[in-house]
Coordinates of C-alpha atoms in Angstrom, one line a residue:
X1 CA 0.0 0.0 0.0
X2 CA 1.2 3.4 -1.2
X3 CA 1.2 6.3 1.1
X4 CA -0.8 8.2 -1.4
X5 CA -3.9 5.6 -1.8
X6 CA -6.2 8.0 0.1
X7 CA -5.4 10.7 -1.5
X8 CA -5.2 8.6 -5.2
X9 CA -8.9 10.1 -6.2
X10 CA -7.6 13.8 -5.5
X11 CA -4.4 12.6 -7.2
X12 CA -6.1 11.5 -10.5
X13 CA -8.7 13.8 -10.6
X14 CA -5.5 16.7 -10.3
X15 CA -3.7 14.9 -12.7
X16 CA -6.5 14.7 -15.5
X17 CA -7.0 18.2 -15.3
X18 CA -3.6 19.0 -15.9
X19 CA -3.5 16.4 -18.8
X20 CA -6.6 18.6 -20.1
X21 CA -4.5 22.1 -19.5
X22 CA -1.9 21.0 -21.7
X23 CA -4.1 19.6 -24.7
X24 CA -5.3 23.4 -24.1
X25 CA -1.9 24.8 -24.8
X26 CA -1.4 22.4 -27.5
X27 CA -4.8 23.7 -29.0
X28 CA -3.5 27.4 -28.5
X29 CA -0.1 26.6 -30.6
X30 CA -2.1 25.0 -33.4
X31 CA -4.5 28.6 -33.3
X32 CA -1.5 30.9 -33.4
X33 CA -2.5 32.3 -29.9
X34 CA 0.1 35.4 -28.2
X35 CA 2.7 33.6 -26.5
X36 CA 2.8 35.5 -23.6
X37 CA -1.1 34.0 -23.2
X38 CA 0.4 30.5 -24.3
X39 CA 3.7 31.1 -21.6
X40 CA 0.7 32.3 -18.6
X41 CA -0.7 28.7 -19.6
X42 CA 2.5 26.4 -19.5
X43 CA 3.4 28.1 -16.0
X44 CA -0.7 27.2 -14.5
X45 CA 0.6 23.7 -15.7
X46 CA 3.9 23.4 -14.0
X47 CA 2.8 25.1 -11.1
X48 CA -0.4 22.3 -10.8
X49 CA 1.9 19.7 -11.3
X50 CA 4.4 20.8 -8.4
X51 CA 0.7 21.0 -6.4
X52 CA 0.7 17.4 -7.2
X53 CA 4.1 16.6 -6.2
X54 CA 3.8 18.2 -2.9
X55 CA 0.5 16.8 -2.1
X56 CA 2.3 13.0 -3.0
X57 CA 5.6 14.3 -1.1
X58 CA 3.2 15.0 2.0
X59 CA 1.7 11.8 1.8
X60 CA 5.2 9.7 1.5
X61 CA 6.4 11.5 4.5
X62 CA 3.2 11.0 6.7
X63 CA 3.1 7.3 5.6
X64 CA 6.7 5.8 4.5
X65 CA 9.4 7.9 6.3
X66 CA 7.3 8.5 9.6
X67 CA 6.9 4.3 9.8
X68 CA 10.4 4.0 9.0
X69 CA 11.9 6.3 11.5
X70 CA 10.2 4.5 14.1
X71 CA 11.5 1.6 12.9
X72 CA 14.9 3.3 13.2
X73 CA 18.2 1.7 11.7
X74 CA 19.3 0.9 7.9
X75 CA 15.4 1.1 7.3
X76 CA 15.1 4.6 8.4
X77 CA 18.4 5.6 6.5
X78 CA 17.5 4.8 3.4
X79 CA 14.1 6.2 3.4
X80 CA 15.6 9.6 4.7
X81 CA 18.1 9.4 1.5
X82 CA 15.5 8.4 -0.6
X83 CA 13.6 11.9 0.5
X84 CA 16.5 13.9 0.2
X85 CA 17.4 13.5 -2.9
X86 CA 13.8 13.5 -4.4
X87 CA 13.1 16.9 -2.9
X88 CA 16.3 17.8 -3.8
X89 CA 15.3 17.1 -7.4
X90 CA 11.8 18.7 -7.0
X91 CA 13.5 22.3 -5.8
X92 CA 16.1 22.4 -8.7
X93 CA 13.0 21.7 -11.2

C-alpha cells in the first residue's frame, strides 16, 4: 500500500485536469494564440503539477518515512536518503 492511496482520487482527478491544460496549450499553438497568453498557460501547468508533487511528497512523508523512522536503523536511513534527494530534485525543477 502506497502512502498516497487516500489521496489517489484527488491525485487522478488533479492529474486529468492537468492532462486537459496541456491539450489546451497544445490547441492554443495550433490557433496561433500570443505567446505571452500561451507562456501564462504552461506556468498554470507546471505550477499544478508541483501542487501534485507536494500533495504526494506530504503523503510519503506522513506514511513511508514517519513508519520508517520509528523503525529506526538501515530502514530509516535509506528512506531519509531516498527523500532527500527527491526533494532535492523537485527544488532544482
Amino acid at each position: 500500500m502506497h502512502g498516497y492511496d487516500e489521496d489517489k482520487a484527488k491525485v487522478i482527478a488533479r492529474l486529468r485536469r492537468i492532462e486537459g491544460q496541456v491539450r489546451a496549450i497544445t490547441q492554443m499553438v495550433e490557433d496561433d494564440k500570443y505567446f505571452i497568453d500561451i507562456l501564462t498557460q504552461i506556468s498554470a501547468s507546471n505550477s499544478a503539477l508541483k501542487s501534485v508533487a507536494l500533495l504526494l511528497l506530504d503523503d510519503h512523508l506522513n506514511h513511508c518515512v514517519r513508519q520508517a523512522a520509528a523503525e529506526g536503523g538501515e530502514v530509516a536511513d535509506e528512506k531519509l536518503s531516498e527523500v532527500e534527494k527527491v526533494i532535492s530534485r523537485l527544488v532544482r525543477s
